[in-house]
Short mmCIF file of C-alpha atoms in Angstrom, two decimals:
data_model
loop_
_atom_site.label_atom_id
_atom_site.label_comp_id
_atom_site.label_asym_id
_atom_site.label_seq_id
_atom_site.Cartn_x
_atom_site.Cartn_y
_atom_site.Cartn_z
CA MET A 1 152.52 -14.34 -63.66
CA ARG A 2 154.60 -16.16 -67.01
CA GLU A 3 154.97 -19.24 -65.10
CA ASP A 4 151.97 -19.73 -64.31
CA LYS A 5 151.11 -20.25 -67.68
CA LEU A 6 153.85 -22.19 -69.07
CA ILE A 7 152.93 -24.58 -66.49
CA SER A 8 149.26 -24.95 -67.69
CA ARG A 9 150.79 -24.51 -71.06
CA LEU A 10 152.53 -28.00 -70.16
CA ARG A 11 149.26 -29.63 -68.13
CA HIS A 12 146.77 -28.94 -71.07
CA LEU A 13 150.09 -30.17 -73.68
CA ALA A 14 150.65 -33.41 -71.34
CA GLY A 15 146.42 -34.48 -70.63
CA ARG A 16 145.78 -34.20 -74.51
CA ALA A 17 149.46 -37.00 -75.25
CA LEU A 18 147.82 -38.45 -72.26
CA ALA A 19 144.43 -38.82 -74.03
CA MET A 20 146.29 -39.39 -77.52
CA ALA A 21 147.63 -41.72 -76.28
CA PRO A 22 145.58 -45.03 -76.66
CA LEU A 23 144.57 -44.53 -80.10
CA LEU A 24 148.15 -44.73 -81.03
CA LEU A 25 148.66 -47.94 -79.31
CA LEU A 26 145.09 -49.03 -81.06
CA GLY A 27 146.95 -47.53 -84.51
CA ALA A 28 149.79 -50.34 -83.85
CA CYS A 29 147.87 -52.86 -84.49
CA GLN A 30 146.49 -54.36 -87.00
CA SER A 31 142.80 -55.70 -86.96
CA GLU A 32 143.50 -58.91 -88.79
CA LEU A 33 140.11 -60.84 -86.22
CA LEU A 34 138.36 -58.34 -88.04
CA ASP A 35 138.84 -58.67 -91.20
CA PRO A 36 138.48 -61.78 -92.14
CA ALA A 37 139.46 -63.71 -95.19
CA GLY A 38 137.53 -66.77 -95.45
CA ASP A 39 134.62 -67.68 -94.89
CA ILE A 40 134.70 -69.73 -91.24
CA ALA A 41 135.96 -66.57 -90.35
CA LEU A 42 134.04 -64.47 -91.15
CA GLN A 43 130.86 -65.74 -90.66
CA GLN A 44 133.15 -65.38 -86.54
CA ARG A 45 133.33 -62.69 -87.00
CA ASP A 46 130.25 -61.18 -86.88
CA ILE A 47 129.13 -64.18 -84.12
CA ILE A 48 131.52 -60.89 -82.01
CA TYR A 49 129.56 -57.88 -83.68
CA ILE A 50 125.98 -59.39 -82.37
CA SER A 51 127.00 -60.27 -79.16
CA THR A 52 128.27 -57.23 -78.30
CA ALA A 53 125.53 -55.22 -79.63
CA LEU A 54 123.03 -57.42 -77.73
CA MET A 55 125.61 -56.10 -74.27
CA LEU A 56 125.91 -52.93 -75.75
CA LEU A 57 122.04 -52.70 -75.09
CA ILE A 58 122.86 -53.18 -71.50
CA ILE A 59 125.92 -51.55 -70.70
CA VAL A 60 125.30 -48.10 -72.67
CA PRO A 61 121.58 -47.58 -71.06
CA VAL A 62 123.58 -48.42 -66.78
CA MET A 63 126.32 -46.59 -68.02
CA ALA A 64 124.21 -43.37 -69.01
CA LEU A 65 121.21 -44.09 -66.32
CA THR A 66 124.36 -43.54 -63.05
CA VAL A 67 124.61 -39.87 -65.16
CA ILE A 68 121.42 -39.14 -65.34
CA PHE A 69 120.39 -40.20 -61.71
CA ALA A 70 123.49 -38.75 -59.84
CA TRP A 71 122.09 -35.61 -61.71
CA HIS A 72 118.71 -35.72 -61.30
CA TYR A 73 119.30 -37.24 -57.40
CA ARG A 74 121.83 -34.85 -56.67
CA ALA A 75 121.43 -33.00 -52.91
CA LYS A 76 121.16 -29.21 -55.19
CA ASN A 77 118.69 -30.74 -56.68
CA ALA A 78 115.07 -29.66 -54.84
CA GLN A 79 112.51 -30.86 -57.21
CA ALA A 80 113.94 -34.73 -56.55
CA THR A 81 111.58 -36.75 -55.48
CA TYR A 82 112.66 -37.71 -51.92
CA ASP A 83 111.73 -41.05 -50.59
CA PRO A 84 113.46 -42.53 -47.57
CA ASP A 85 110.64 -45.39 -46.97
CA PHE A 86 110.99 -46.92 -50.18
CA ASP A 87 111.73 -50.41 -50.88
CA HIS A 88 110.37 -52.02 -54.22
CA SER A 89 108.55 -51.71 -57.48
CA THR A 90 107.45 -54.43 -58.85
CA SER A 91 107.07 -52.59 -61.96
CA LEU A 92 110.97 -51.39 -62.04
CA GLU A 93 111.69 -54.80 -60.66
CA LEU A 94 110.75 -57.05 -63.49
CA VAL A 95 112.99 -53.94 -65.98
CA ILE A 96 115.48 -54.72 -64.49
CA TRP A 97 115.78 -59.18 -64.44
CA ALA A 98 113.68 -58.98 -67.88
CA ALA A 99 116.16 -56.96 -70.72
CA PRO A 100 119.41 -58.64 -69.28
CA LEU A 101 117.80 -62.32 -69.06
CA LEU A 102 116.25 -61.54 -72.72
CA ILE A 103 119.59 -61.03 -73.63
CA ILE A 104 121.14 -63.90 -72.08
CA ILE A 105 118.63 -66.00 -74.14
CA CYS A 106 119.78 -64.13 -76.43
CA LEU A 107 123.44 -65.76 -76.19
CA GLY A 108 122.37 -68.64 -75.44
CA ALA A 109 121.05 -69.03 -78.87
CA LEU A 110 123.84 -68.06 -81.32
CA THR A 111 126.13 -69.72 -78.56
CA TRP A 112 124.51 -73.55 -79.36
CA TRP A 113 123.45 -72.46 -83.41
CA SER A 114 127.41 -71.34 -83.59
CA THR A 115 128.53 -73.88 -81.84
CA HIS A 116 126.78 -77.10 -84.48
CA LEU A 117 127.45 -74.03 -87.35
CA LEU A 118 130.98 -73.49 -87.06
CA ASP A 119 131.51 -77.37 -85.82
CA PRO A 120 135.81 -77.42 -86.89
CA PHE A 121 135.15 -81.00 -87.50
CA ARG A 122 131.94 -80.13 -89.53
CA PRO A 123 133.03 -80.00 -93.69
CA LEU A 124 131.59 -77.32 -95.20
CA ASN A 125 128.83 -76.31 -97.03
CA ARG A 126 129.42 -73.12 -98.79
CA ILE A 127 132.75 -71.02 -100.33
CA SER A 128 131.15 -68.34 -98.81
CA ALA A 129 127.68 -66.43 -98.18
CA SER A 130 127.32 -66.25 -102.33
CA LYS A 131 129.08 -69.05 -103.64
CA PRO A 132 127.66 -72.43 -102.63
CA ILE A 133 130.09 -74.84 -102.65
CA ASP A 134 129.98 -78.15 -105.21
CA PRO A 135 129.87 -81.95 -103.85
CA LYS A 136 132.26 -82.50 -106.47
CA ALA A 137 134.67 -80.96 -104.72
CA LYS A 138 137.33 -82.33 -103.13
CA PRO A 139 139.36 -80.20 -99.91
CA LEU A 140 143.15 -80.69 -99.65
CA VAL A 141 144.35 -81.84 -97.25
CA VAL A 142 146.76 -80.42 -95.00
CA GLN A 143 147.89 -81.76 -92.13
CA VAL A 144 149.45 -79.57 -89.54
CA VAL A 145 152.09 -80.97 -87.32
CA SER A 146 152.91 -78.07 -83.96
CA LEU A 147 156.43 -78.56 -82.49
CA ASP A 148 159.39 -76.51 -79.82
CA TRP A 149 158.20 -74.23 -81.39
CA LYS A 150 158.38 -74.15 -84.71
CA TRP A 151 155.38 -75.22 -87.40
CA LEU A 152 155.41 -78.21 -90.23
CA PHE A 153 152.75 -78.47 -92.44
CA ILE A 154 152.70 -81.70 -94.92
CA TYR A 155 150.76 -82.21 -97.90
CA PRO A 156 150.07 -85.86 -98.51
CA GLU A 157 147.82 -85.13 -102.30
CA GLN A 158 151.57 -82.90 -103.24
CA GLY A 159 154.29 -85.01 -102.02
CA VAL A 160 156.04 -81.59 -100.23
CA ALA A 161 155.78 -80.72 -96.73
CA SER A 162 156.77 -76.82 -95.35
CA VAL A 163 157.72 -75.60 -92.20
CA ASN A 164 156.42 -72.37 -90.24
CA GLN A 165 154.88 -72.14 -94.73
CA LEU A 166 151.67 -72.76 -95.53
CA ALA A 167 149.79 -72.17 -98.80
CA LEU A 168 145.95 -72.40 -100.26
CA PRO A 169 144.08 -72.26 -103.48
CA VAL A 170 141.63 -69.34 -103.26
CA ASP A 171 138.25 -71.08 -102.78
CA ARG A 172 138.78 -74.79 -102.49
CA PRO A 173 137.63 -76.80 -99.39
CA VAL A 174 140.77 -77.47 -97.33
CA ARG A 175 141.02 -80.21 -94.06
CA PHE A 176 143.48 -79.54 -91.67
CA GLU A 177 144.38 -82.75 -89.51
CA LEU A 178 146.32 -81.47 -87.12
CA THR A 179 148.78 -83.37 -84.06
CA SER A 180 151.96 -82.64 -82.01
CA THR A 181 155.23 -84.07 -81.31
CA ASN A 182 155.72 -82.86 -77.52
CA MET A 183 153.18 -80.49 -76.00
CA MET A 184 149.86 -79.22 -76.15
CA ASN A 185 149.36 -76.25 -78.71
CA THR A 186 146.82 -73.95 -81.13
CA PHE A 187 146.71 -73.68 -84.54
CA TYR A 188 145.38 -69.36 -84.49
CA ALA A 189 145.07 -68.17 -88.52
CA PRO A 190 142.69 -65.06 -87.55
CA THR A 191 142.28 -64.51 -91.49
CA LEU A 192 141.69 -67.56 -91.81
CA ALA A 193 139.17 -70.54 -88.83
CA GLY A 194 139.35 -69.86 -85.16
CA MET A 195 141.95 -71.81 -83.26
CA ILE A 196 142.01 -75.42 -82.99
CA TYR A 197 144.10 -77.23 -80.28
CA THR A 198 147.27 -79.81 -80.98
CA MET A 199 148.00 -82.68 -78.44
CA PRO A 200 150.94 -85.51 -77.77
CA GLY A 201 148.69 -88.34 -79.20
CA MET A 202 145.82 -87.12 -80.79
CA ARG A 203 144.81 -86.12 -84.24
CA SER A 204 142.00 -82.49 -84.32
CA THR A 205 140.95 -81.92 -87.96
CA LEU A 206 139.63 -78.21 -89.36
CA HIS A 207 137.67 -77.57 -91.59
CA ALA A 208 138.06 -74.07 -93.42
CA VAL A 209 138.23 -72.11 -96.98
CA LEU A 210 140.33 -68.95 -97.19
CA ASN A 211 138.77 -66.67 -100.04
CA LYS A 212 140.99 -63.66 -100.54
CA PRO A 213 144.58 -64.15 -101.92
CA GLY A 214 147.21 -61.62 -100.30
CA HIS A 215 149.46 -62.51 -97.53
CA TYR A 216 147.80 -63.46 -93.39
CA ARG A 217 149.63 -64.40 -90.86
CA GLY A 218 149.58 -66.85 -88.29
CA MET A 219 150.60 -68.56 -85.12
CA SER A 220 150.69 -70.39 -81.41
CA GLY A 221 148.21 -69.40 -79.03
CA ASN A 222 148.98 -71.52 -76.11
CA TYR A 223 152.08 -70.90 -74.55
CA SER A 224 154.37 -74.02 -74.92
CA GLY A 225 157.74 -72.88 -73.20
CA ALA A 226 160.61 -69.60 -74.68
CA GLY A 227 160.31 -70.10 -77.92
CA PHE A 228 156.15 -69.04 -77.85
CA SER A 229 156.61 -66.09 -79.03
CA TYR A 230 158.81 -66.90 -82.48
CA MET A 231 156.59 -69.57 -83.10
CA ASN A 232 154.36 -67.81 -86.00
CA PHE A 233 154.19 -69.23 -90.21
CA THR A 234 152.98 -67.26 -93.32
CA LEU A 235 149.75 -67.76 -94.61
CA ASP A 236 150.27 -67.14 -98.35
CA GLY A 237 146.45 -67.78 -99.87
CA VAL A 238 146.93 -67.20 -103.84
CA ASP A 239 145.55 -69.01 -107.50
CA GLN A 240 145.30 -72.51 -108.96
CA ARG A 241 147.83 -71.10 -110.22
CA GLY A 242 150.19 -70.01 -107.81
CA PHE A 243 149.42 -72.51 -106.04
CA ASP A 244 150.95 -75.66 -108.28
CA ALA A 245 153.86 -73.39 -109.41
CA TRP A 246 154.07 -73.29 -105.00
CA VAL A 247 154.23 -77.01 -105.43
CA ALA A 248 156.57 -77.06 -108.38
CA ARG A 249 158.61 -74.87 -106.05
CA ALA A 250 158.70 -76.98 -103.36
CA LYS A 251 159.78 -80.38 -105.28
CA GLY A 252 162.85 -78.39 -106.65
CA SER A 253 164.30 -77.79 -103.92
CA GLY A 254 166.33 -80.94 -103.24
CA ALA A 255 165.81 -81.84 -99.59
CA PRO A 256 163.13 -84.22 -98.81
CA LEU A 257 161.70 -85.17 -95.77
CA ASP A 258 162.51 -88.36 -93.94
CA THR A 259 162.45 -90.11 -90.89
CA ALA A 260 165.71 -89.05 -90.12
CA ARG A 261 165.15 -85.16 -90.74
CA PHE A 262 162.33 -85.29 -89.21
CA LEU A 263 163.84 -86.18 -85.26
CA GLU A 264 166.40 -82.85 -86.29
CA LEU A 265 163.36 -81.21 -86.78
CA GLU A 266 161.70 -81.78 -84.20
CA LYS A 267 164.78 -81.03 -81.19
CA PRO A 268 163.76 -77.05 -79.75
CA SER A 269 164.89 -74.54 -82.24
CA GLU A 270 163.09 -70.96 -82.56
CA LYS A 271 163.23 -68.20 -84.70
CA VAL A 272 163.14 -71.04 -87.72
CA PRO A 273 163.07 -69.46 -91.45
CA PRO A 274 160.74 -70.96 -93.74
CA MET A 275 161.42 -74.21 -95.47
CA LEU A 276 160.28 -76.78 -97.98
CA PHE A 277 160.83 -79.79 -98.80
CA SER A 278 160.83 -81.74 -102.21
CA GLY A 279 159.29 -85.34 -101.14
CA VAL A 280 157.84 -86.98 -97.57
CA ALA A 281 157.97 -89.35 -95.36
CA PRO A 282 155.37 -92.30 -96.49
CA GLY A 283 153.10 -91.91 -93.94
CA LEU A 284 155.29 -89.81 -91.16
CA PHE A 285 151.55 -87.88 -89.57
CA ASP A 286 150.67 -90.88 -89.11
CA ARG A 287 153.21 -92.36 -87.56
CA VAL A 288 153.84 -88.30 -85.41
CA TYR A 289 150.81 -89.43 -84.45
CA ASN A 290 150.89 -92.75 -82.69
CA ARG A 291 153.65 -91.67 -81.97
CA CYS A 292 156.24 -94.11 -83.09
CA VAL A 293 158.58 -91.93 -85.11
CA LYS A 294 161.16 -93.01 -84.01
CA PRO A 295 162.70 -96.79 -84.99
CA GLY A 296 161.78 -99.48 -83.42
CA THR A 297 159.64 -97.25 -80.99
CA PRO A 298 155.69 -99.20 -80.35
CA CYS A 299 152.99 -97.79 -82.22
CA MET A 300 150.12 -96.50 -80.25
CA SER A 301 147.59 -97.96 -82.38
CA GLU A 302 149.79 -101.06 -82.26
CA MET A 303 149.87 -100.73 -78.04
CA MET A 304 146.44 -100.26 -77.85
CA HIS A 305 144.75 -103.20 -80.36
CA HIS A 306 148.02 -105.72 -78.02
CA GLY A 307 145.59 -108.62 -76.08
CA GLN A 308 142.48 -108.82 -77.93
CA GLY A 309 143.53 -112.11 -78.78
CA GLY A 310 142.10 -113.95 -76.64
CA PRO A 311 143.14 -115.34 -73.25
CA GLY A 312 146.67 -115.39 -72.68
CA SER A 313 147.37 -112.70 -74.52
CA GLY A 314 148.43 -108.05 -73.73
CA MET A 315 146.92 -107.94 -70.29
CA PRO A 316 147.27 -110.91 -67.71
CA SER A 317 143.34 -112.19 -66.79
CA THR A 318 143.25 -111.94 -62.96
CA ARG A 319 140.10 -110.64 -60.77
CA ASN A 320 140.28 -107.91 -60.94
CA ALA A 321 141.83 -106.73 -64.40
CA PRO A 322 139.31 -104.71 -66.88
CA PRO A 323 137.47 -108.02 -68.99
CA PRO A 324 138.70 -108.42 -72.94
CA SER A 325 137.83 -105.76 -75.92
CA GLY A 326 134.18 -105.82 -75.94
CA GLY A 327 133.26 -108.28 -74.20
CA LYS A 328 131.43 -107.06 -70.73
CA PRO A 329 132.45 -107.63 -67.85
CA GLU A 330 130.21 -109.08 -65.09
CA GLY A 331 130.45 -109.31 -61.27
CA ALA A 332 129.18 -111.16 -58.46
CA ILE A 333 124.92 -109.76 -58.28
CA PHE A 334 124.37 -111.20 -61.92
CA LYS A 335 126.00 -114.86 -61.38
CA GLU A 336 124.25 -117.74 -59.33
CA GLY A 337 124.89 -120.45 -56.68
CA GLU A 338 128.67 -122.15 -56.96
CA GLU A 339 129.04 -119.21 -59.59
CA LYS A 340 130.16 -116.46 -57.09
CA GLY A 341 133.02 -119.45 -55.37
CA THR A 342 134.11 -118.99 -52.05
CA ALA A 343 136.69 -118.09 -50.19
CA PRO A 344 138.37 -118.98 -45.80
CA ASN A 345 137.32 -116.23 -43.62
CA VAL A 346 140.23 -115.34 -41.45
CA THR A 347 138.82 -113.36 -37.83
CA LYS A 348 141.05 -110.76 -36.76
CA PRO A 349 142.45 -111.37 -33.60
CA ARG A 350 140.74 -109.87 -30.45
CA ASN A 351 141.34 -106.85 -28.57
CA PRO A 352 141.47 -107.16 -25.27
CA ASN A 353 140.17 -103.97 -24.16
CA ASP A 354 137.36 -103.20 -26.39
CA ALA A 355 134.45 -105.94 -26.24
CA THR A 356 132.32 -104.55 -28.88
CA GLY A 357 131.89 -107.38 -30.97
CA SER A 358 130.94 -110.09 -28.87
CA THR A 359 128.57 -107.99 -26.80
CA ALA A 360 126.57 -106.08 -30.01
CA PRO A 361 126.77 -107.11 -33.35
CA HIS A 362 124.90 -104.74 -35.26
CA SER A 363 127.99 -102.10 -33.76
CA HIS A 364 129.16 -100.83 -36.95
CA LYS A 365 133.01 -102.14 -34.94
CA ASN A 366 132.16 -105.27 -36.20
CA GLU A 367 132.84 -103.93 -40.12
CA SER A 368 136.18 -104.84 -39.96
CA MET A 369 136.87 -107.44 -37.74
CA SER A 370 136.72 -109.91 -40.28
CA PHE A 371 137.65 -110.58 -43.86
CA ASN A 372 137.79 -112.59 -47.05
CA LEU A 373 140.79 -113.80 -48.84
CA VAL A 374 141.22 -114.19 -52.95
CA PRO A 375 142.18 -116.99 -54.84
CA ALA A 376 144.67 -115.82 -56.48
CA ALA A 377 146.12 -115.18 -59.28
CA PRO A 378 148.34 -117.73 -60.44
CA GLY A 379 152.74 -116.48 -58.97
CA LEU A 380 151.11 -113.30 -56.94
CA LEU A 381 150.41 -113.46 -53.34
CA ARG A 382 146.49 -114.09 -51.02
CA SER A 383 144.64 -110.25 -50.49
CA GLY A 384 145.05 -109.88 -47.28
CA VAL A 385 148.59 -111.73 -46.68
CA SER A 386 152.14 -109.95 -46.16
CA ARG A 387 154.99 -111.25 -47.73
CA GLU A 388 155.97 -112.76 -44.35
CA ALA A 389 153.29 -114.37 -43.55
CA ALA A 390 152.82 -116.20 -46.59
CA ALA A 391 156.91 -116.99 -45.60
#
């Protein structure tokens, strides 16, 4: 008897422990996403709340009606209506389809509105809900480079840089310019703004503002290899005086970020501690963006502009070459008369076992019986002529 009571007691305690386990796990989580420190993150949190409430308008009634229907139409309830021939109800169909349709319309309108309002490329129109932005205020420019596996922050106006440490003055608009050295990544500071991708050879932009001073956390939101789990950075929100002091401390660190040091920093490494640099090599971010940091490497911008000087430069001017930059391709359909030119026609050797081509001129098999020889560009073989035939 005592053993049965003991087993029952243990089962009761185990059930309560299982019920409390999710709460304990949630207690270990940080609600940075729902406790924003910046206006953009605050608006994004509100969108999450509104979207969740709209979806609960369907989820909660459906879950409640499931229990109510199961209880009301149980086998022992003699008062429930039993109608085995029921197949349609117009009023019920209207309720079932109208409610989700209205919610989808609301979610679509919310998505369209928020997508345009919170476009990361769009400059800010306010500091906070109660504080408009000063039209004369100049945003702080921070250039962000994602490396393997660390974050580099360059302050071009202040002439300093940092690794895995981002300091921002409170209530000042910030314009992030982002790129990557090796692979696509995602810059994510939950308390500041939403995610924005960084990609090699491309530049992204993110406008944001921090409204509350404090010590926050940033991370990589895109799996990028072995060191992804440790690709975090600190976000320090300080007042203007504190930001000036941080810049002064960086300038006094004594280690400038020149080309050689950046190439060393670019090598894959994990768990990199925060670092400060007293100076930055001129145009370093643009060279990272154009993938030409290493001396002697041609920049993408130079390669893209190469060949725009007219015929004879860049890509060879052949029949299948693209038109010069800014030019409009001109096909044969736009030409008249002798402008189209001529080319010799060579008939394929006839197959003695197939006389279709000679007996049925309109047969689709005639389509492959002949071909045109395109005049060859200098140094190129003519289309349709093998190397052996050319020899």
